[in-house]
């Protein structure tokens, strides 16, 4: 495809094919996404439809596979991209050869023309030099124009072919049958050249240099454009290159290298230091640190141990390990990321619709305008000097108005932005999402799992007078080790972090909704809420002030009571002396030895991320199912200076969507940020749903944007990338429109009545090529965003 008109021609052809529901053709990526009924139409019909209108399709089928393959296909990683890259390489080679020939033969033609050399057979010499340029270097333009004409369409090839063809044909007539145009006069875009020709020859001028130079300049533009387009796809190629070709698996106890396409779920895979992990899986034995930066954007290696998940494409750093393959082929996290990015890059943003509509009518309008320009100048200028300036203006208008820049303005920016986002662990579903994200005014943050870690942690340990913290944690964690409750696991983790060994527990019993009871180190231990302590007659008088303090800090408070220690029994190191615990024993002989406060703590980066969003002018709303006191306590921790504008507490998951809708009805453009699981209704309701840290859980379908890292800072990065992309697209569209609005009148000779100057078609060709390259270069600035 050479311009946006080509993409529209293919798109309309596919849409008109019976059985096709929808089709979207992306000029920048060279990909078509087609939804069709396989009972009514097959892939062969779609391929034939594209080829019938003069274009080609990279077909990876070998005749045995009934379905098309893709980079995300099982066993086909990189197959389409390999063929696509070969096709682009072949095209670049062809363009270089055509450009080299065009330059080699155009230079002597230009020397003859610009030096105003006149000798016997000079026109014939120029014809001999120009013919290979037109026939070989320019062949693609004429073939494309003929195919478009056959299908009653017009595109960039039409403009170039007509412009250069008219100049060449006119020059051939002057060369072969000069008598037909003798006395027609000469008027050049260059007044000095016109005077010289008028003084030295009565024969009309030839314009071989115009035809050949335009072809050479347009080919140069396409070469530069092809190189720039290749750079826009660097990110997706790097992602595809992450997956190794082979995997080392255990077969009957022997390590064997097999193609990664042959790995199936359940295979035990061996990974050595420095190797890439081939597929997703769960570590069985060994430990290491794994670099997952190309998947998540996280720069620090992630520690892996038995039970940890590893992901295909990441790099094993230090130790060796074995893991069981769980997701292979199309199901791996890497392949899902690749598929999502490819779909996003093939999408069209709403802002592109204006350019699509205009470029749809642009080529026919330009042809009409060029004809009108020729007629007007031919009619207005004196009879002896009118054909040449009319011809020059006609060719210049045809060449300068090629709408390539408009067709590239939006898709190239989306292509670079989605690729850049993927490198940073930000997966954006498409151009429409990218545009909406740039318009966000309000960000709604779910508390649990988004602002906070999503799991309780021990925040306070308050030992009773006469009791030690170490004894308190030792007894509590030892008793709780038999429980699966999240609060119990938090206490066990706290003991591990403090280096406190756990004691054996016996007579364990869970008391649903209240706590647990058990026997640890010869002591009866009771852990639970105040209701349980009251029921068992445990005195909590000493803890009154601490209860109030922890409650105000939104802590969940667990009381630990134990029977008095038997001095004859072995106790853990650092324990308090027997009988030292304060307070009177209850009926069961239990004494409260301390309080443990637990809370879902904020993520380390949450405060900074919220401050960044606020600095971007966004309204911040926190929403949670927790009570108001807990919610406001968290808000104070992450936004001590009031960055959170509003706290909405006590909202169950099914009501979060209603809160988002209420904000939308108030005129806000709302982004909902959640964990992609229980927030699905709210994510769907929001203008943009953002799932944090759910990429590795493949919650991609739940949100418009998925952040691979458990980092709220990615929200600000995604919005900033979207705003930057929108800015680049607007710049591209402005310059594309401005270029044509300014260039066409100049090419039509608007300055001639005032300056006597007309735009040389060669300059028009250079300007046209420059406009496309400038749009691509501007889009590539997003790589540094």
PDB file of C-alpha atoms in Angstrom, residues 94-291:
ATOM      1  CA  UNK A  94      13.750  -3.098  -4.820  1.00  0.00           C
ATOM      2  CA  UNK A  95      13.254   0.549  -3.830  1.00  0.00           C
ATOM      3  CA  UNK A  96      17.017   1.027  -3.444  1.00  0.00           C
ATOM      4  CA  UNK A  97      17.690  -0.438  -6.890  1.00  0.00           C
ATOM      5  CA  UNK A  98      14.988   1.658  -8.492  1.00  0.00           C
ATOM      6  CA  UNK A  99      16.187   4.786  -6.704  1.00  0.00           C
ATOM      7  CA  UNK A 100      19.840   4.156  -7.634  1.00  0.00           C
ATOM      8  CA  UNK A 101      18.969   3.765 -11.311  1.00  0.00           C
ATOM      9  CA  UNK A 102      16.720   6.821 -11.226  1.00  0.00           C
ATOM     10  CA  UNK A 103      19.450   8.987  -9.664  1.00  0.00           C
ATOM     11  CA  UNK A 104      22.160   7.677 -11.997  1.00  0.00           C
ATOM     12  CA  UNK A 105      20.152   8.583 -15.105  1.00  0.00           C
ATOM     13  CA  UNK A 106      18.439  11.707 -13.781  1.00  0.00           C
ATOM     14  CA  UNK A 107      21.707  13.482 -12.952  1.00  0.00           C
ATOM     15  CA  UNK A 108      22.913  13.697 -16.604  1.00  0.00           C
ATOM     16  CA  UNK A 109      19.418  14.734 -17.703  1.00  0.00           C
ATOM     17  CA  UNK A 110      19.449  17.494 -15.094  1.00  0.00           C
ATOM     18  CA  UNK A 111      22.936  18.623 -16.222  1.00  0.00           C
ATOM     19  CA  UNK A 112      21.767  18.919 -19.818  1.00  0.00           C
ATOM     20  CA  UNK A 113      18.592  20.729 -18.815  1.00  0.00           C
ATOM     21  CA  UNK A 114      20.007  23.118 -16.224  1.00  0.00           C
ATOM     22  CA  UNK A 115      23.083  23.950 -18.347  1.00  0.00           C
ATOM     23  CA  UNK A 116      20.722  24.673 -21.281  1.00  0.00           C
ATOM     24  CA  UNK A 117      22.862  22.556 -23.606  1.00  0.00           C
ATOM     25  CA  UNK A 118      21.669  22.451 -27.211  1.00  0.00           C
ATOM     26  CA  UNK A 119      23.143  20.146 -29.793  1.00  0.00           C
ATOM     27  CA  UNK A 120      21.910  17.793 -32.450  1.00  0.00           C
ATOM     28  CA  UNK A 121      19.976  14.942 -30.831  1.00  0.00           C
ATOM     29  CA  UNK A 122      19.927  16.423 -27.300  1.00  0.00           C
ATOM     30  CA  UNK A 123      16.238  15.576 -26.837  1.00  0.00           C
ATOM     31  CA  UNK A 124      16.764  12.059 -28.158  1.00  0.00           C
ATOM     32  CA  UNK A 125      19.598  11.565 -25.654  1.00  0.00           C
ATOM     33  CA  UNK A 126      17.376  12.691 -22.792  1.00  0.00           C
ATOM     34  CA  UNK A 127      14.644  10.343 -24.013  1.00  0.00           C
ATOM     35  CA  UNK A 128      17.058   7.395 -23.998  1.00  0.00           C
ATOM     36  CA  UNK A 129      18.165   8.261 -20.450  1.00  0.00           C
ATOM     37  CA  UNK A 130      14.624   8.834 -19.188  1.00  0.00           C
ATOM     38  CA  UNK A 131      13.014   5.689 -20.585  1.00  0.00           C
ATOM     39  CA  UNK A 132      14.610   3.230 -18.079  1.00  0.00           C
ATOM     40  CA  UNK A 133      13.677   5.552 -15.221  1.00  0.00           C
ATOM     41  CA  UNK A 134      10.041   5.698 -16.292  1.00  0.00           C
ATOM     42  CA  UNK A 135       9.809   2.048 -17.339  1.00  0.00           C
ATOM     43  CA  UNK A 136      11.661   0.483 -14.394  1.00  0.00           C
ATOM     44  CA  UNK A 137      11.957   2.913 -11.491  1.00  0.00           C
ATOM     45  CA  UNK A 138       8.469   4.364 -12.020  1.00  0.00           C
ATOM     46  CA  UNK A 139       6.752   1.148 -13.063  1.00  0.00           C
ATOM     47  CA  UNK A 140       5.095   0.652  -9.669  1.00  0.00           C
ATOM     48  CA  UNK A 141       3.322   4.011  -9.933  1.00  0.00           C
ATOM     49  CA  UNK A 142       1.907   3.284 -13.379  1.00  0.00           C
ATOM     50  CA  UNK A 143       0.853  -0.256 -12.473  1.00  0.00           C
ATOM     51  CA  UNK A 144      -0.842   1.012  -9.324  1.00  0.00           C
ATOM     52  CA  UNK A 145      -2.615   3.784 -11.200  1.00  0.00           C
ATOM     53  CA  UNK A 146      -3.866   1.324 -13.853  1.00  0.00           C
ATOM     54  CA  UNK A 147      -5.211  -1.057 -11.207  1.00  0.00           C
ATOM     55  CA  UNK A 148      -6.964   1.825  -9.448  1.00  0.00           C
ATOM     56  CA  UNK A 149      -8.465   3.000 -12.722  1.00  0.00           C
ATOM     57  CA  UNK A 150      -9.783  -0.494 -13.458  1.00  0.00           C
ATOM     58  CA  UNK A 151     -11.611  -0.422 -10.129  1.00  0.00           C
ATOM     59  CA  UNK A 152     -12.825   3.164 -10.547  1.00  0.00           C
ATOM     60  CA  UNK A 153     -10.609   4.418  -7.702  1.00  0.00           C
ATOM     61  CA  UNK A 154      -7.781   6.915  -7.347  1.00  0.00           C
ATOM     62  CA  UNK A 155      -4.808   7.016  -5.010  1.00  0.00           C
ATOM     63  CA  UNK A 156      -1.291   8.372  -4.627  1.00  0.00           C
ATOM     64  CA  UNK A 157      -0.102   6.281  -7.577  1.00  0.00           C
ATOM     65  CA  UNK A 158      -2.722   7.964  -9.727  1.00  0.00           C
ATOM     66  CA  UNK A 159      -1.421  11.426  -8.911  1.00  0.00           C
ATOM     67  CA  UNK A 160       2.237  10.537  -9.488  1.00  0.00           C
ATOM     68  CA  UNK A 161       1.540   8.510 -12.633  1.00  0.00           C
ATOM     69  CA  UNK A 162      -0.597  11.200 -14.233  1.00  0.00           C
ATOM     70  CA  UNK A 163       1.771  14.001 -13.230  1.00  0.00           C
ATOM     71  CA  UNK A 164       4.963  12.354 -14.455  1.00  0.00           C
ATOM     72  CA  UNK A 165       3.235  10.592 -17.355  1.00  0.00           C
ATOM     73  CA  UNK A 166       1.851  13.818 -18.809  1.00  0.00           C
ATOM     74  CA  UNK A 167       5.274  15.532 -18.578  1.00  0.00           C
ATOM     75  CA  UNK A 168       7.004  12.522 -20.149  1.00  0.00           C
ATOM     76  CA  UNK A 169       4.417  12.035 -22.886  1.00  0.00           C
ATOM     77  CA  UNK A 170       4.553  15.718 -23.794  1.00  0.00           C
ATOM     78  CA  UNK A 171       8.348  15.538 -23.961  1.00  0.00           C
ATOM     79  CA  UNK A 172       8.223  12.442 -26.188  1.00  0.00           C
ATOM     80  CA  UNK A 173       5.906  14.212 -28.615  1.00  0.00           C
ATOM     81  CA  UNK A 174       8.266  17.206 -28.706  1.00  0.00           C
ATOM     82  CA  UNK A 175      11.190  14.842 -29.351  1.00  0.00           C
ATOM     83  CA  UNK A 176       9.581  12.554 -31.927  1.00  0.00           C
ATOM     84  CA  UNK A 177       7.252  15.004 -33.698  1.00  0.00           C
ATOM     85  CA  UNK A 178       8.366  18.533 -32.792  1.00  0.00           C
ATOM     86  CA  UNK A 179       6.376  20.006 -35.646  1.00  0.00           C
ATOM     87  CA  UNK A 180       3.106  19.212 -33.864  1.00  0.00           C
ATOM     88  CA  UNK A 181       3.931  21.687 -31.079  1.00  0.00           C
ATOM     89  CA  UNK A 182       6.295  24.070 -32.886  1.00  0.00           C
ATOM     90  CA  UNK A 183       5.510  27.686 -32.239  1.00  0.00           C
ATOM     91  CA  UNK A 184       3.697  26.778 -29.057  1.00  0.00           C
ATOM     92  CA  UNK A 185       6.052  29.027 -27.148  1.00  0.00           C
ATOM     93  CA  UNK A 186       8.032  28.351 -24.014  1.00  0.00           C
ATOM     94  CA  UNK A 187       7.335  29.512 -20.539  1.00  0.00           C
ATOM     95  CA  UNK A 188       9.272  27.894 -17.727  1.00  0.00           C
ATOM     96  CA  UNK A 189       8.967  27.995 -13.998  1.00  0.00           C
ATOM     97  CA  UNK A 190      12.404  29.555 -14.291  1.00  0.00           C
ATOM     98  CA  UNK A 191      12.149  32.964 -16.023  1.00  0.00           C
ATOM     99  CA  UNK A 192      15.849  32.923 -16.991  1.00  0.00           C
ATOM    100  CA  UNK A 193      15.539  29.523 -18.590  1.00  0.00           C
ATOM    101  CA  UNK A 194      12.532  30.731 -20.547  1.00  0.00           C
ATOM    102  CA  UNK A 195      14.451  33.718 -21.888  1.00  0.00           C
ATOM    103  CA  UNK A 196      17.426  31.558 -22.865  1.00  0.00           C
ATOM    104  CA  UNK A 197      15.248  29.035 -24.666  1.00  0.00           C
ATOM    105  CA  UNK A 198      13.338  31.777 -26.406  1.00  0.00           C
ATOM    106  CA  UNK A 199      16.595  33.248 -27.681  1.00  0.00           C
ATOM    107  CA  UNK A 200      18.198  29.994 -28.784  1.00  0.00           C
ATOM    108  CA  UNK A 201      15.424  27.818 -30.061  1.00  0.00           C
ATOM    109  CA  UNK A 202      11.957  27.950 -31.461  1.00  0.00           C
ATOM    110  CA  UNK A 203      11.398  24.342 -30.463  1.00  0.00           C
ATOM    111  CA  UNK A 204       9.208  23.692 -27.378  1.00  0.00           C
ATOM    112  CA  UNK A 205      10.982  22.600 -24.206  1.00  0.00           C
ATOM    113  CA  UNK A 206      11.090  19.024 -23.004  1.00  0.00           C
ATOM    114  CA  UNK A 207      10.460  17.978 -19.389  1.00  0.00           C
ATOM    115  CA  UNK A 208      12.293  14.683 -19.041  1.00  0.00           C
ATOM    116  CA  UNK A 209      14.077  16.031 -15.951  1.00  0.00           C
ATOM    117  CA  UNK A 210      10.708  16.728 -14.327  1.00  0.00           C
ATOM    118  CA  UNK A 211       9.454  13.164 -14.835  1.00  0.00           C
ATOM    119  CA  UNK A 212      12.672  11.441 -13.774  1.00  0.00           C
ATOM    120  CA  UNK A 213      13.433  13.745 -10.849  1.00  0.00           C
ATOM    121  CA  UNK A 214       9.912  13.369  -9.466  1.00  0.00           C
ATOM    122  CA  UNK A 215      10.201   9.575  -9.658  1.00  0.00           C
ATOM    123  CA  UNK A 216      13.626   9.688  -7.954  1.00  0.00           C
ATOM    124  CA  UNK A 217      12.425  12.026  -5.201  1.00  0.00           C
ATOM    125  CA  UNK A 218       9.271  10.019  -4.518  1.00  0.00           C
ATOM    126  CA  UNK A 219      11.354   6.825  -4.337  1.00  0.00           C
ATOM    127  CA  UNK A 220      13.708   8.558  -1.903  1.00  0.00           C
ATOM    128  CA  UNK A 221      10.703   9.519   0.213  1.00  0.00           C
ATOM    129  CA  UNK A 222       9.456   5.931   0.202  1.00  0.00           C
ATOM    130  CA  UNK A 223      12.881   4.631   1.192  1.00  0.00           C
ATOM    131  CA  UNK A 224      13.046   7.034   4.136  1.00  0.00           C
ATOM    132  CA  UNK A 225       9.433   6.228   4.986  1.00  0.00           C
ATOM    133  CA  UNK A 226      10.105   2.468   4.936  1.00  0.00           C
ATOM    134  CA  UNK A 227      13.071   2.951   7.252  1.00  0.00           C
ATOM    135  CA  UNK A 228      11.039   5.085   9.645  1.00  0.00           C
ATOM    136  CA  UNK A 229       8.123   2.633   9.592  1.00  0.00           C
ATOM    137  CA  UNK A 230      10.525  -0.165  10.483  1.00  0.00           C
ATOM    138  CA  UNK A 231      11.556   1.770  13.574  1.00  0.00           C
ATOM    139  CA  UNK A 232       7.919   2.223  14.635  1.00  0.00           C
ATOM    140  CA  UNK A 233       7.595  -1.581  14.898  1.00  0.00           C
ATOM    141  CA  UNK A 234      10.788  -2.109  16.918  1.00  0.00           C
ATOM    142  CA  UNK A 235       8.889  -2.697  20.169  1.00  0.00           C
ATOM    143  CA  UNK A 236       6.718  -5.517  18.852  1.00  0.00           C
ATOM    144  CA  UNK A 237       9.727  -7.163  17.189  1.00  0.00           C
ATOM    145  CA  UNK A 238      11.619  -7.041  20.479  1.00  0.00           C
ATOM    146  CA  UNK A 239       8.674  -8.672  22.250  1.00  0.00           C
ATOM    147  CA  UNK A 240       8.492 -11.409  19.618  1.00  0.00           C
ATOM    148  CA  UNK A 241      12.234 -11.948  19.903  1.00  0.00           C
ATOM    149  CA  UNK A 242      11.947 -12.659  23.631  1.00  0.00           C
ATOM    150  CA  UNK A 243      10.663 -16.204  23.197  1.00  0.00           C
ATOM    151  CA  UNK A 244      13.453 -18.747  22.696  1.00  0.00           C
ATOM    152  CA  UNK A 245      13.210 -21.258  19.874  1.00  0.00           C
ATOM    153  CA  UNK A 246      13.884 -24.306  22.051  1.00  0.00           C
ATOM    154  CA  UNK A 247      13.197 -25.529  25.582  1.00  0.00           C
ATOM    155  CA  UNK A 248      15.091 -28.024  27.751  1.00  0.00           C
ATOM    156  CA  UNK A 249      12.622 -30.535  29.199  1.00  0.00           C
ATOM    157  CA  UNK A 250      12.917 -33.707  31.240  1.00  0.00           C
ATOM    158  CA  UNK A 251      11.980 -36.752  29.174  1.00  0.00           C
ATOM    159  CA  UNK A 252      12.221 -40.005  31.148  1.00  0.00           C
ATOM    160  CA  UNK A 253      14.618 -38.263  33.524  1.00  0.00           C
ATOM    161  CA  UNK A 254      16.902 -37.069  30.708  1.00  0.00           C
ATOM    162  CA  UNK A 255      17.294 -33.390  29.747  1.00  0.00           C
ATOM    163  CA  UNK A 256      16.293 -32.990  26.100  1.00  0.00           C
ATOM    164  CA  UNK A 257      16.129 -29.885  23.910  1.00  0.00           C
ATOM    165  CA  UNK A 258      12.875 -29.648  21.944  1.00  0.00           C
ATOM    166  CA  UNK A 259      11.219 -26.863  19.885  1.00  0.00           C
ATOM    167  CA  UNK A 260       9.269 -24.538  22.133  1.00  0.00           C
ATOM    168  CA  UNK A 261       6.198 -25.294  20.019  1.00  0.00           C
ATOM    169  CA  UNK A 262       6.346 -28.900  21.267  1.00  0.00           C
ATOM    170  CA  UNK A 263       6.227 -27.992  24.962  1.00  0.00           C
ATOM    171  CA  UNK A 264       2.896 -28.980  26.519  1.00  0.00           C
ATOM    172  CA  UNK A 265       1.351 -28.163  29.881  1.00  0.00           C
ATOM    173  CA  UNK A 266       2.813 -30.518  32.514  1.00  0.00           C
ATOM    174  CA  UNK A 267       6.292 -30.755  31.007  1.00  0.00           C
ATOM    175  CA  UNK A 268       9.114 -30.208  33.520  1.00  0.00           C
ATOM    176  CA  UNK A 269      11.409 -27.549  32.060  1.00  0.00           C
ATOM    177  CA  UNK A 270      15.025 -26.995  33.122  1.00  0.00           C
ATOM    178  CA  UNK A 271      16.430 -23.455  33.084  1.00  0.00           C
ATOM    179  CA  UNK A 272      20.097 -22.629  33.589  1.00  0.00           C
ATOM    180  CA  UNK A 273      21.652 -19.276  34.580  1.00  0.00           C
ATOM    181  CA  UNK A 274      21.506 -16.679  31.795  1.00  0.00           C
ATOM    182  CA  UNK A 275      18.845 -18.495  29.759  1.00  0.00           C
ATOM    183  CA  UNK A 276      15.453 -17.198  28.680  1.00  0.00           C
ATOM    184  CA  UNK A 277      12.441 -18.967  30.130  1.00  0.00           C
ATOM    185  CA  UNK A 278      10.514 -20.560  27.232  1.00  0.00           C
ATOM    186  CA  UNK A 279       6.940 -20.776  28.622  1.00  0.00           C
ATOM    187  CA  UNK A 280       4.934 -19.910  31.736  1.00  0.00           C
ATOM    188  CA  UNK A 281       5.038 -22.232  34.708  1.00  0.00           C
ATOM    189  CA  UNK A 282       5.436 -22.889  38.441  1.00  0.00           C
ATOM    190  CA  UNK A 283       8.859 -23.428  40.021  1.00  0.00           C
ATOM    191  CA  UNK A 284       9.289 -26.935  41.420  1.00  0.00           C
ATOM    192  CA  UNK A 285      12.847 -26.839  42.744  1.00  0.00           C
ATOM    193  CA  UNK A 286      15.750 -24.411  42.839  1.00  0.00           C
ATOM    194  CA  UNK A 287      15.832 -20.661  43.334  1.00  0.00           C
ATOM    195  CA  UNK A 288      16.937 -17.684  41.296  1.00  0.00           C
ATOM    196  CA  UNK A 289      16.317 -14.033  40.445  1.00  0.00           C
ATOM    197  CA  UNK A 290      14.517 -13.450  37.148  1.00  0.00           C
ATOM    198  CA  UNK A 291      14.614 -10.317  34.984  1.00  0.00           C
TER     199      UNK A 291
END
